[in-house]
Coordinates of N, CA and C in Angstrom, one line a residue:
X18 N 98.9 113.0 76.6 CA 98.1 112.8 75.5 C 97.6 114.1 74.9
X19 N 98.1 114.6 73.9 CA 97.8 115.9 73.3 C 97.8 117.0 74.4
X20 N 98.8 116.9 75.3 CA 99.0 117.9 76.3 C 98.2 117.7 77.6
X21 N 97.4 116.7 77.6 CA 96.6 116.4 78.8 C 97.4 115.4 79.7
X22 N 97.2 115.6 81.0 CA 97.8 114.6 81.9 C 96.9 113.3 81.9
X23 N 97.6 112.2 81.8 CA 96.8 110.9 81.7 C 97.1 110.0 82.8
X24 N 96.3 109.0 82.9 CA 96.5 107.8 83.8 C 96.4 106.6 82.9
X25 N 97.2 105.6 83.2 CA 97.3 104.4 82.4 C 96.8 103.3 83.3
X26 N 95.7 102.6 82.9 CA 95.1 101.6 83.7 C 95.5 100.2 83.1
X27 N 96.2 99.4 83.9 CA 96.6 98.1 83.4 C 96.0 97.1 84.2
X28 N 95.6 95.9 83.7 CA 95.0 94.9 84.4 C 96.1 94.2 85.3
X29 N 95.6 93.8 86.5 CA 96.5 93.0 87.4 C 96.0 91.6 87.5
X30 N 96.9 90.7 87.9 CA 96.6 89.3 88.0 C 97.5 88.4 87.4
X31 N 97.4 87.2 87.6 CA 98.2 86.2 87.0 C 97.8 85.8 85.6
X32 N 98.6 85.0 84.9 CA 98.2 84.6 83.6 C 97.0 83.7 83.6
X33 N 96.7 83.1 84.8 CA 95.5 82.2 84.9 C 94.2 83.1 84.8
X34 N 94.4 84.4 85.2 CA 93.2 85.3 85.2 C 93.1 86.1 83.8
X35 N 93.9 85.7 82.9 CA 94.0 86.4 81.6 C 92.6 86.6 80.9
X36 N 91.9 85.5 80.8 CA 90.6 85.5 80.1 C 89.7 86.5 80.9
X37 N 89.6 86.3 82.2 CA 88.7 87.2 83.0 C 89.1 88.7 82.9
X38 N 90.4 88.9 83.0 CA 90.9 90.3 82.9 C 90.7 90.9 81.5
X39 N 90.9 90.1 80.5 CA 90.7 90.6 79.2 C 89.2 90.9 78.9
X40 N 88.3 90.0 79.3 CA 86.9 90.3 79.2 C 86.4 91.5 79.9
X41 N 86.9 91.7 81.2 CA 86.6 92.9 82.0 C 87.1 94.1 81.3
X42 N 88.3 94.1 80.8 CA 88.9 95.3 80.2 C 88.2 95.6 78.9
X43 N 87.8 94.6 78.1 CA 87.1 94.8 76.8 C 85.7 95.4 77.1
X44 N 85.0 94.9 78.2 CA 83.7 95.5 78.5 C 83.8 96.9 79.0
X45 N 84.9 97.2 79.8 CA 85.1 98.6 80.2 C 85.4 99.5 79.0
X46 N 86.2 99.0 78.1 CA 86.5 99.7 76.9 C 85.2 100.0 76.0
X47 N 84.4 99.0 75.9 CA 83.1 99.1 75.1 C 82.3 100.3 75.7
X48 N 82.2 100.3 77.0 CA 81.4 101.3 77.7 C 82.0 102.7 77.6
X49 N 83.3 102.8 77.9 CA 84.0 104.1 78.0 C 84.1 104.8 76.7
X50 N 84.2 104.1 75.6 CA 84.5 104.7 74.3 C 83.3 105.6 73.9
X51 N 82.1 105.3 74.4 CA 80.9 106.2 74.0 C 80.4 107.1 75.2
X52 N 81.0 107.0 76.3 CA 80.6 107.7 77.5 C 81.2 109.1 77.6
X53 N 80.4 110.1 77.7 CA 80.9 111.4 77.9 C 80.0 112.1 78.9
X54 N 80.6 112.4 80.1 CA 79.9 113.1 81.2 C 80.9 113.8 82.0
X55 N 80.5 115.1 82.5 CA 81.5 115.9 83.2 C 81.9 115.2 84.6
X56 N 81.2 114.3 85.1 CA 81.5 113.7 86.4 C 82.1 112.3 86.2
X57 N 82.5 111.9 85.0 CA 83.1 110.6 84.7 C 84.4 110.8 84.0
X58 N 85.4 110.1 84.4 CA 86.7 110.2 83.8 C 86.7 110.0 82.3
X59 N 87.4 110.9 81.6 CA 87.4 110.9 80.1 C 88.3 109.8 79.6
X60 N 87.9 109.0 78.6 CA 88.6 107.9 78.0 C 89.3 108.5 76.8
X61 N 90.6 108.3 76.7 CA 91.4 108.7 75.5 C 91.7 107.6 74.5
X62 N 91.9 106.4 75.0 CA 92.2 105.4 74.0 C 92.7 104.1 74.8
X63 N 93.1 103.1 74.0 CA 93.5 101.8 74.5 C 94.6 101.2 73.7
X64 N 95.4 100.4 74.3 CA 96.4 99.6 73.6 C 96.3 98.2 74.0
X65 N 96.6 97.3 73.1 CA 96.6 95.9 73.3 C 98.0 95.3 73.0
X66 N 98.6 94.7 74.0 CA 99.9 94.0 73.9 C 99.7 92.7 73.1
X67 N 100.2 92.6 71.9 CA 99.9 91.5 71.0 C 100.4 90.1 71.6
X68 N 101.5 90.2 72.3 CA 102.1 88.9 72.8 C 101.3 88.3 74.0
X69 N 100.7 89.2 74.8 CA 100.0 88.8 76.0 C 98.5 89.1 75.9
X70 N 98.1 89.8 75.0 CA 96.7 90.3 74.8 C 96.3 91.1 76.0
X71 N 97.2 91.7 76.7 CA 96.9 92.6 77.8 C 96.3 93.9 77.3
X72 N 95.2 94.4 77.9 CA 94.6 95.6 77.4 C 94.9 96.7 78.4
X73 N 95.4 97.8 77.9 CA 95.8 99.0 78.7 C 94.9 100.2 78.3
X74 N 94.3 100.8 79.2 CA 93.4 101.9 79.0 C 94.1 103.2 79.3
X75 N 93.9 104.2 78.4 CA 94.5 105.6 78.6 C 93.3 106.5 79.0
X76 N 93.4 107.0 80.2 CA 92.3 107.8 80.8 C 92.8 109.2 81.3
X77 N 91.8 110.1 81.4 CA 92.1 111.4 82.0 C 92.6 111.2 83.4
X78 N 93.7 111.9 83.8 CA 94.2 111.9 85.2 C 93.4 112.8 86.1
X79 N 92.9 112.3 87.1 CA 92.1 113.1 88.1 C 93.0 113.4 89.3
X80 N 92.8 114.5 89.9 CA 93.5 114.8 91.1 C 92.5 115.0 92.3
X81 N 93.0 115.0 93.5 CA 92.1 115.1 94.6 C 92.1 113.8 95.5
X82 N 91.1 113.7 96.3 CA 91.0 112.6 97.2 C 90.7 111.3 96.4
X83 N 91.3 110.2 96.8 CA 90.9 108.9 96.1 C 89.5 108.5 96.5
X84 N 88.8 107.9 95.7 CA 87.4 107.6 95.9 C 87.2 106.7 97.2
X85 N 88.1 105.8 97.5 CA 88.0 105.0 98.7 C 88.1 105.8 99.9
X86 N 88.7 107.0 99.9 CA 88.8 107.8 101.1 C 87.5 108.6 101.3
X87 N 86.7 108.7 100.3 CA 85.4 109.4 100.4 C 84.2 108.6 100.8
X88 N 84.4 107.3 100.6 CA 83.3 106.4 100.8 C 83.4 105.8 102.3
X89 N 82.4 105.9 103.1 CA 82.5 105.4 104.4 C 82.9 103.9 104.5
X90 N 83.7 103.6 105.4 CA 84.2 102.2 105.6 C 83.1 101.4 106.3
X91 N 83.1 100.1 106.2 CA 82.2 99.3 106.9 C 81.1 98.7 106.0
X92 N 80.1 98.3 106.6 CA 79.0 97.7 105.8 C 78.4 98.7 104.8
X93 N 78.0 98.2 103.7 CA 77.4 99.1 102.6 C 76.3 99.9 103.2
X94 N 76.3 101.2 102.9 CA 75.2 102.1 103.4 C 74.8 102.9 102.2
X95 N 73.6 103.4 102.2 CA 73.2 104.3 101.1 C 73.6 105.7 101.5
X96 N 73.9 106.4 100.5 CA 74.3 107.8 100.7 C 73.4 108.7 99.8
X97 N 72.8 109.7 100.3 CA 71.9 110.6 99.6 C 72.7 111.3 98.4
X98 N 71.9 111.5 97.3 CA 72.5 112.1 96.1 C 73.1 113.4 96.5
X99 N 72.5 114.2 97.3 CA 73.0 115.6 97.6 C 74.3 115.5 98.3
X100 N 74.5 114.5 99.2 CA 75.7 114.3 99.9 C 76.9 113.9 98.9
X101 N 76.6 113.0 98.0 CA 77.6 112.6 97.0 C 78.0 113.8 96.2
X102 N 77.0 114.6 95.8 CA 77.3 115.8 95.0 C 78.2 116.8 95.7
X103 N 78.1 116.9 97.0 CA 78.9 117.8 97.9 C 80.3 117.4 97.9
X104 N 80.6 116.1 97.6 CA 82.0 115.7 97.6 C 82.8 116.3 96.5
X105 N 82.1 116.7 95.4 CA 82.8 117.1 94.2 C 82.5 118.6 94.1

């Protein structure tokens, strides 16, 4: 996208999940289009497939460790803000 590396986020699920997936994607789109922060992935745009109404988000591609590798496994625990900042 204009020379930037991108990630394309597509909804997963069956056609029975279509309404839920569409609502979730539209809500994410509504939030991302106004959100600008150096620690949050940049939103470039979205596409809607007219025949299926599938929403596809075009986002900044991030490199590094996946988030699930950085979060401790097991029961939910709180993590100090300073520790989270140290991950980045």
